[in-house]
Coordinates of C-alpha atoms in Angstrom, one line a residue:
X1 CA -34.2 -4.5 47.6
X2 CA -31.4 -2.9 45.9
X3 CA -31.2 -2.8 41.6
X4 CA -28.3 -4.8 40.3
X5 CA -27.0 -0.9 38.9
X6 CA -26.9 0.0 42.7
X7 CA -25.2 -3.0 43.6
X8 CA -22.7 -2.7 41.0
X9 CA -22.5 1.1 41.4
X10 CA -20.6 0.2 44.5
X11 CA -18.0 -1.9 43.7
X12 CA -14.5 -0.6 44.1
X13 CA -13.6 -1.9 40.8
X14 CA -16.2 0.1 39.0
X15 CA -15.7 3.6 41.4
X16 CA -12.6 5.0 39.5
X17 CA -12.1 3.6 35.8
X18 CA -8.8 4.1 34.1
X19 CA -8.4 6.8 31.6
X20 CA -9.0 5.8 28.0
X21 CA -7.1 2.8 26.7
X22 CA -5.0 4.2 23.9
X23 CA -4.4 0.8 22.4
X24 CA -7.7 -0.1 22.1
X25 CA -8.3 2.6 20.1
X26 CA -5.2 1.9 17.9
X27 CA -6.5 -1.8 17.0
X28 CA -9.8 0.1 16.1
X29 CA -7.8 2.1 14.0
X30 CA -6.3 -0.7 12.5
X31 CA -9.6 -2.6 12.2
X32 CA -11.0 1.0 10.2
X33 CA -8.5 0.7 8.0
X34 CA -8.6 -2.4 6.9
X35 CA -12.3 -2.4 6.4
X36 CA -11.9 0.4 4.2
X37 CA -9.3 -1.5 2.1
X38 CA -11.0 -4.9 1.5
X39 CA -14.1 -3.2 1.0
X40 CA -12.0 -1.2 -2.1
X41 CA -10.3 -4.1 -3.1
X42 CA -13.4 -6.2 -4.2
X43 CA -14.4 -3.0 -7.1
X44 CA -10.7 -3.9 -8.4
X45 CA -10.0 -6.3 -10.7
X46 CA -8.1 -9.3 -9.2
X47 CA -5.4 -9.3 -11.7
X48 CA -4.3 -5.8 -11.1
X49 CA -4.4 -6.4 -7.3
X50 CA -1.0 -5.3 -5.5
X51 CA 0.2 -5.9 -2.3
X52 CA -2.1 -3.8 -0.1
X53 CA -5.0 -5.2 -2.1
X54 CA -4.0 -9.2 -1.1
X55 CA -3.4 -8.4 2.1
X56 CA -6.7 -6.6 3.1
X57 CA -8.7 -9.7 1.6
X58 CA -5.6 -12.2 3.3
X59 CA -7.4 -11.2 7.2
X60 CA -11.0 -10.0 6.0
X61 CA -11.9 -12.8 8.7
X62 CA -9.8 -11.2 11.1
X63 CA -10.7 -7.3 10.2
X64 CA -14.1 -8.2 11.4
X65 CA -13.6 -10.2 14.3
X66 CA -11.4 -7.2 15.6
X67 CA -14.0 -5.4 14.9
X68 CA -16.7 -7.0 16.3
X69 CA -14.2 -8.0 19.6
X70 CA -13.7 -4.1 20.0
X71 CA -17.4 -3.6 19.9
X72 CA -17.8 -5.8 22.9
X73 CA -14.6 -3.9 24.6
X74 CA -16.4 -0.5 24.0
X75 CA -19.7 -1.8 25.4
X76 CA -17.8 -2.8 28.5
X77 CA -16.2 0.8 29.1
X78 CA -19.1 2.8 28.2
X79 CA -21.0 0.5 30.7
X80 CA -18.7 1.3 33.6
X81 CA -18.7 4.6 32.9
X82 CA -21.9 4.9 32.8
X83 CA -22.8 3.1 36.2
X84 CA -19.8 5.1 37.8
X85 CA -22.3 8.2 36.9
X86 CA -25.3 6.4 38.4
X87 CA -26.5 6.2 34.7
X88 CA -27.3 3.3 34.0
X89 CA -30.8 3.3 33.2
X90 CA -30.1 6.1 30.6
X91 CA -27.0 4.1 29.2
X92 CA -29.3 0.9 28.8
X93 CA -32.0 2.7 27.2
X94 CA -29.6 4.6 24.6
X95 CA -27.7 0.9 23.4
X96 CA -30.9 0.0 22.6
X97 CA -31.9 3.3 20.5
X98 CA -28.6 2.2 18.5
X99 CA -29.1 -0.9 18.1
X100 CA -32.3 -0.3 16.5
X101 CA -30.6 2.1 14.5
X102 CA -27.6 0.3 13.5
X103 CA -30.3 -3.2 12.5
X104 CA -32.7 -0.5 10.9
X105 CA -29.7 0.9 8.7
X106 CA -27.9 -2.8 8.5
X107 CA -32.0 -3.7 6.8
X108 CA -32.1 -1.0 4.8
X109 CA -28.6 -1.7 3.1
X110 CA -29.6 -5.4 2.8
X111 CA -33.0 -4.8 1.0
X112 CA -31.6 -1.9 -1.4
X113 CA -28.8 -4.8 -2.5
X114 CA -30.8 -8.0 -2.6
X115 CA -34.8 -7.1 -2.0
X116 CA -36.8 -9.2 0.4
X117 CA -35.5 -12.9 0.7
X118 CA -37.1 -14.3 3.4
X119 CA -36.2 -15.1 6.6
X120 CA -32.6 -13.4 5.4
X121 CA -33.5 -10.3 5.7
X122 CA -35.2 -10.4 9.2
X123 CA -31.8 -12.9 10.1
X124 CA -29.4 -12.0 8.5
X125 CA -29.0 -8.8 6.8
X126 CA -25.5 -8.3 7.9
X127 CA -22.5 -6.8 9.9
X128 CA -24.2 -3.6 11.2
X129 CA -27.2 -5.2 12.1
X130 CA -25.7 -8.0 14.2
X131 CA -23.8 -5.5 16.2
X132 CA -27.0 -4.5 16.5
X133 CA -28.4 -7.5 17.8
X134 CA -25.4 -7.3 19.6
X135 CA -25.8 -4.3 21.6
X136 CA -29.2 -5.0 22.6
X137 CA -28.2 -8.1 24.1
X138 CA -25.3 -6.2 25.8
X139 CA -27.9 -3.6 26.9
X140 CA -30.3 -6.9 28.7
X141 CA -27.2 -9.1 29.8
X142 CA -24.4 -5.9 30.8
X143 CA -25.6 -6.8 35.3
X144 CA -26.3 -10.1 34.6
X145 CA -22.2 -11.3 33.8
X146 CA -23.1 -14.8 35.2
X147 CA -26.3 -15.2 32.8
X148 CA -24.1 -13.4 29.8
X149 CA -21.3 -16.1 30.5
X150 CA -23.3 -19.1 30.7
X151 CA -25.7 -17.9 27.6
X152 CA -21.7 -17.5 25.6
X153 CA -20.6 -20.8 26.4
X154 CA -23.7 -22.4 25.4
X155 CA -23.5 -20.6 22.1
X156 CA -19.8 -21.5 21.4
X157 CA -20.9 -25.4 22.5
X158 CA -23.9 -25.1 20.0
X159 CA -21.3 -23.5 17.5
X160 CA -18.8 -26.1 17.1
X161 CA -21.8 -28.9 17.5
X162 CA -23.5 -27.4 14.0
X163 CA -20.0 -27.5 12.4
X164 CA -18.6 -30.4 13.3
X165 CA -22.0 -32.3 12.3
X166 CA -22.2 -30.3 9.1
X167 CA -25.2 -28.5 9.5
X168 CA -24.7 -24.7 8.1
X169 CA -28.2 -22.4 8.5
X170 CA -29.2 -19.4 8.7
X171 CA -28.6 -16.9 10.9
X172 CA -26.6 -19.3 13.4
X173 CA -23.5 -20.2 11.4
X174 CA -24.4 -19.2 7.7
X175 CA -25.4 -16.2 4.9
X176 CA -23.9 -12.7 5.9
X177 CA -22.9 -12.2 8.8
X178 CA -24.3 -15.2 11.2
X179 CA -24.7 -15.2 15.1
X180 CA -21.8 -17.7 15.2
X181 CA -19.0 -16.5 15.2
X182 CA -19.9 -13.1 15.3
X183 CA -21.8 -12.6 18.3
X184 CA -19.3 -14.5 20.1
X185 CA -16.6 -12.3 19.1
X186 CA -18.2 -9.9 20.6
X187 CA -18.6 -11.3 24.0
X188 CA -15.1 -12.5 23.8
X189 CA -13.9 -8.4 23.6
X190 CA -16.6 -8.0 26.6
X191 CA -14.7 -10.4 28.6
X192 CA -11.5 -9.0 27.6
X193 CA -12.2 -5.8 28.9
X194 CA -13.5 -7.1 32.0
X195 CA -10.3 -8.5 32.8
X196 CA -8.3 -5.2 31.8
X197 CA -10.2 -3.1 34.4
X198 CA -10.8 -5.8 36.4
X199 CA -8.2 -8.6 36.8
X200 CA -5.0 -8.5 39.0
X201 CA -1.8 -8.0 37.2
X202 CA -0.9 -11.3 37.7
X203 CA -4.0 -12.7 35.8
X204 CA -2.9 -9.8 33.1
X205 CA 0.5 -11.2 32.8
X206 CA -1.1 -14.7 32.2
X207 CA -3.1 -13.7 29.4
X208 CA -0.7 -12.4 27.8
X209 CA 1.4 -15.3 28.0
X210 CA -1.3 -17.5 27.0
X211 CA -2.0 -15.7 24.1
X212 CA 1.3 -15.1 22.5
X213 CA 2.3 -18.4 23.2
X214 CA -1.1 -19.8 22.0
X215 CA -0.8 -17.6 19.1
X216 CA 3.1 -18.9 17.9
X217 CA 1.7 -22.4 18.4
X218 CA -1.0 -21.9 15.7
X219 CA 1.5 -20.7 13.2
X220 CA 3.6 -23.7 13.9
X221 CA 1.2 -26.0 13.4
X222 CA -0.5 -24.2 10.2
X223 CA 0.8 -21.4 8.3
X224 CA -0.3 -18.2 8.9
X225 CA -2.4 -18.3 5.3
X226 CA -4.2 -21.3 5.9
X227 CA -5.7 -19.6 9.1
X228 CA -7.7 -17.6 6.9
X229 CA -8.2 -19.8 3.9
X230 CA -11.2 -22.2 2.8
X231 CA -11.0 -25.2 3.9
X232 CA -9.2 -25.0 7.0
X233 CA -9.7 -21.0 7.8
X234 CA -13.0 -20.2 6.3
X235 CA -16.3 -22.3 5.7
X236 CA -18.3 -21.0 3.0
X237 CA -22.5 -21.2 2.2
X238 CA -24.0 -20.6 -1.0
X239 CA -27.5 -19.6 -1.3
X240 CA -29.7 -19.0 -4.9
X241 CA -32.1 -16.2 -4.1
X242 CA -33.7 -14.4 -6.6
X243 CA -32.0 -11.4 -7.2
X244 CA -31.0 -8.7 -10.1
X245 CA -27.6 -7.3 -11.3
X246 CA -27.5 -4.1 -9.4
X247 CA -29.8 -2.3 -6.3
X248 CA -31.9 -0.3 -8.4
X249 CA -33.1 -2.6 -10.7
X250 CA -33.6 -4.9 -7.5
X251 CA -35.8 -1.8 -5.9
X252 CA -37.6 -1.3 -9.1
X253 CA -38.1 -5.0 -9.2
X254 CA -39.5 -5.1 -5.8
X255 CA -41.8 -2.6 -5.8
X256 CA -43.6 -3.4 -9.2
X257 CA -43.7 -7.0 -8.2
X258 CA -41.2 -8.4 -11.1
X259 CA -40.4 -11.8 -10.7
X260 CA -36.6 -11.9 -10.7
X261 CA -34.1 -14.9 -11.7
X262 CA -31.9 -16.8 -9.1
X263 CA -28.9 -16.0 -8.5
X264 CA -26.3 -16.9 -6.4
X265 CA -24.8 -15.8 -3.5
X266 CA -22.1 -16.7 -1.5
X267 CA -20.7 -16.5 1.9
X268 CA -18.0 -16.8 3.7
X269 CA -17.2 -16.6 7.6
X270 CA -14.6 -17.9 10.2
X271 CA -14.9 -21.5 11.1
X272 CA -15.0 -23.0 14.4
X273 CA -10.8 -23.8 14.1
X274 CA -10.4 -20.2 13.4
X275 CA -12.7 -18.8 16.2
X276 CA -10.0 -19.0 18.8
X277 CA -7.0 -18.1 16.3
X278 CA -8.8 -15.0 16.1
X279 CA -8.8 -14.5 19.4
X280 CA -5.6 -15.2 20.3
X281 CA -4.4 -13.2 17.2
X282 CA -6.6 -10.3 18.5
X283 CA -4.9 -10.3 22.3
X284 CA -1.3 -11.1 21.2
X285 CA -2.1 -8.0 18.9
X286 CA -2.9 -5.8 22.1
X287 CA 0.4 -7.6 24.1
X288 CA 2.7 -6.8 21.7
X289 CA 1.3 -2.8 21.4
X290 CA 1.2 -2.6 25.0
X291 CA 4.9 -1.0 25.0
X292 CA 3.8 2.0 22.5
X293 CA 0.8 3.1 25.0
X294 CA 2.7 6.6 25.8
X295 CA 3.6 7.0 22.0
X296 CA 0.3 6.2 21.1
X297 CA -1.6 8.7 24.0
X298 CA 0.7 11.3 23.2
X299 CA -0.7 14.6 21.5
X300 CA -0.2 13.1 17.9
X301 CA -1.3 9.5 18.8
X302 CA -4.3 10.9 19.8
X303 CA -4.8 12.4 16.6
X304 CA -3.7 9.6 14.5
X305 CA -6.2 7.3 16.3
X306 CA -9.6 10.0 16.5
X307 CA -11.2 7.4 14.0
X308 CA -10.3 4.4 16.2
X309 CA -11.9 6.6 19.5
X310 CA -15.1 7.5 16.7
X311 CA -14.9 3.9 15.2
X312 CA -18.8 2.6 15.0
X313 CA -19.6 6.6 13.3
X314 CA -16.5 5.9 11.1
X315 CA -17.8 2.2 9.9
X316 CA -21.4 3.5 9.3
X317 CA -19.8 6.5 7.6
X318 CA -17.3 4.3 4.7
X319 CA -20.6 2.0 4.3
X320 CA -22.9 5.4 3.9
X321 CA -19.9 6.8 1.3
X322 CA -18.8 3.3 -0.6
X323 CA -21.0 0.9 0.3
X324 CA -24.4 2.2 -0.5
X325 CA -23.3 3.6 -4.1
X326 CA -21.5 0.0 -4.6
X327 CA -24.9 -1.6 -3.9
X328 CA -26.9 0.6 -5.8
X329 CA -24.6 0.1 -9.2
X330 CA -23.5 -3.4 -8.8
X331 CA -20.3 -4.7 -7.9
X332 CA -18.7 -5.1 -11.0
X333 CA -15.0 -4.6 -10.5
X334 CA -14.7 -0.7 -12.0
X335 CA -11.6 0.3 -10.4
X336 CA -8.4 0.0 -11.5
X337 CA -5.0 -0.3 -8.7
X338 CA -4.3 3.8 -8.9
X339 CA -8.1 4.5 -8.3
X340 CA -8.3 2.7 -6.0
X341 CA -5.7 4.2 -3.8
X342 CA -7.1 7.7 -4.6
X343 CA -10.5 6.1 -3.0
X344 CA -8.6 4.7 -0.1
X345 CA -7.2 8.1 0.7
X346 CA -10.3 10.4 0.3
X347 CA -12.3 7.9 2.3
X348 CA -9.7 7.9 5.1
X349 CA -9.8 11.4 4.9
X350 CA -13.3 11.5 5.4
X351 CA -13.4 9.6 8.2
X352 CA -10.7 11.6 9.9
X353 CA -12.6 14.8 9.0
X354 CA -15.8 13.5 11.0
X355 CA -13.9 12.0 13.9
X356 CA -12.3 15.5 14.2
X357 CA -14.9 17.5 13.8
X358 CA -16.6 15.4 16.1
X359 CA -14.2 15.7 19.1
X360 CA -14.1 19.3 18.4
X361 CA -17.8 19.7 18.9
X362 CA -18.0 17.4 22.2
X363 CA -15.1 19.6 23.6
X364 CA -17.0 22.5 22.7
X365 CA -20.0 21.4 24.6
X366 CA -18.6 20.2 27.5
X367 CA -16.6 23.8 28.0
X368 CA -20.5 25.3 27.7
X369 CA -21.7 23.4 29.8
X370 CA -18.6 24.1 32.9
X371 CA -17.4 27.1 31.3
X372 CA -15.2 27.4 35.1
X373 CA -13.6 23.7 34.3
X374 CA -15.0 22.7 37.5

């Protein structure tokens, strides 16, 4: 009996992939950036925000479901590839060293910022460790697209059920980073990139109609803010754990046992209205770049875009150079407009320095390993 990775090995589809999609990498870009600026904006005060600073928190809901869509996209690609190689017990075994990593390293975050706070930190102990979750899933589900589409319907079904009847819990549709949405932003990039290296050009041309006609139907029945804003945009949770000012005195409290006071916490996270406005956003993004592919894969496009081709290493890297100090101090607001801009730029830099470097060194190793370009 043949595997499902022999099977698929032979599909037509799946024999010659297309080379690298330049604007995918350009929304990841995009989705980099933005992190990195609403991520600065909450150590400034809000009264000295400007312009950058309001719009970075405006579409925090739809910096992370690019994200988390272009996370699914990737998984897709690197998939192919991997089965066009006849790899695909080694690419299956690898997602799921990463997503233990990425959960491990979303835990450790969590625990330095808020201690133990059952089941939360085992649920929900945020954006890195879902993609986590994420991958492994990917890693199980990746030959099964039947089982992985009937398992994301259910999901969005169970999704809009819990909202509409009110119920908000952990870590389905509530705390940091729940399941719903984000899981299902993910398999909504999945299926997206599916249909780029699958679908005819006529199902392409659909999309894209649907999308950008689905999208300016949105704005005309809600303005583009309200997309994004409580009560319409965003549903929030609240949650009193116990919990001190900053991570180190939460550490300290941990380990020596220190009872702690409550304090609150709160969340917030896409609703079920916004779920497909972020989709549609998402796509009509890609439509509407479509024309700039050439631009964009030329020799500076490439360069411009290395942390959108190294964007999971680039996302761990701002949280490893803002996030983890942030946590351990507190987040009072300590920033004022001009530093914060100074930040923006050195971490940016950063991340461009790693991607770089990082492209450098994998050129360098494949020209070792066929030194006749063969």
């Amino acid at each position: 009996m043949p595997t499902n990775d022999a099977i698929t090995a032979r599909l037509p589809a799946q024999a010659s992939l297309p080379p690298r999609n330049p604007i995918l990498d350009a929304l990841r870009t995009l989705a980099i950036v933005l992190m990195v600026m609403s991520h600065l904006t909450r150590l400034v005060a809000r009264r000295s925000w400007l312009l950058w600073n309001e719009l970075s928190m405006l579409v925090e809901p739809l910096t992370q479901a690019l994200f988390l869509f272009l996370v699914g996209a990737s998984v897709v690609y690197s998939y192919r590839s991997a089965i066009a190689g006849g790899r695909g017990g080694w690419w299956r075994s690898r997602m799921l060293r990463r997503a233990a990593g990425l959960w491990l390293l979303g835990l450790g975050i969590y625990l330095a910022e808020t201690g133990w706070q059952w089941p939360h930190t085992l649920t929900n102990p945020g954006v890195l460790s879902t993609i986590g979750i994420g991958l492994a899933l990917s890693a199980v589900l990746a030959s099964r697209p039947a089982l992985a589409c009937a398992i994301s319907l259910g999901a969005v079904g169970l999704f809009v059920g819990l909202e509409w009847g009110g119920v908000h819990v952990a870590p389905l549709n509530a705390a940091s980073s729940p399941w719903f949405p984000d899981l299902l932003e993910l398999a909504c990039g999945a299926a997206f990139a599916v249909l780029l290296l699958d679908g005819s050009s006529s199902w392409k041309r659909a999309l894209a109609l649907v999308a950008v006609l689905g999208f300016g139907l949105a704005l005309l029945w809600r303005p583009y803010e309200d997309w994004f804003s409580e009560g319409w945009g965003r549903v929030y949770t609240s949650f009193r754990l116990p919990g001190a000012a900053n991570g180190v005195d939460q550490m300290l409290a941990w380990v020596s046992g220190e009872e702690l006071p409550l304090r609150g916490y709160r969340y917030f996270n896409p609703s079920a209205v916004a779920f497909p406005f972020l989709v549609l956003h998402i796509v009509a993004l890609y439509v509407l770049m479509r024309p700039l592919w050439r631009v964009l894969d030329g020799r500076v496009g490439r360069a411009v875009l290395s942390i959108g081709r190294r964007a999971l290493g680039a996302y761990v890297l701002h949280i490893v150079l803002l996030g983890v100090p942030t946590v351990l101090m507190g987040h009072r607001a300590r920033m004022d407009t001009g530093e914060a801009a100074l930040a923006l730029a050195a971490l940016l830099a950063a991340c461009y320095t790693w991607a770089l470097g990082r492209e450098a060194w994998s050129r360098r190793r494949r020209r070792a390993a066929d030194p006749a370009g063969l």
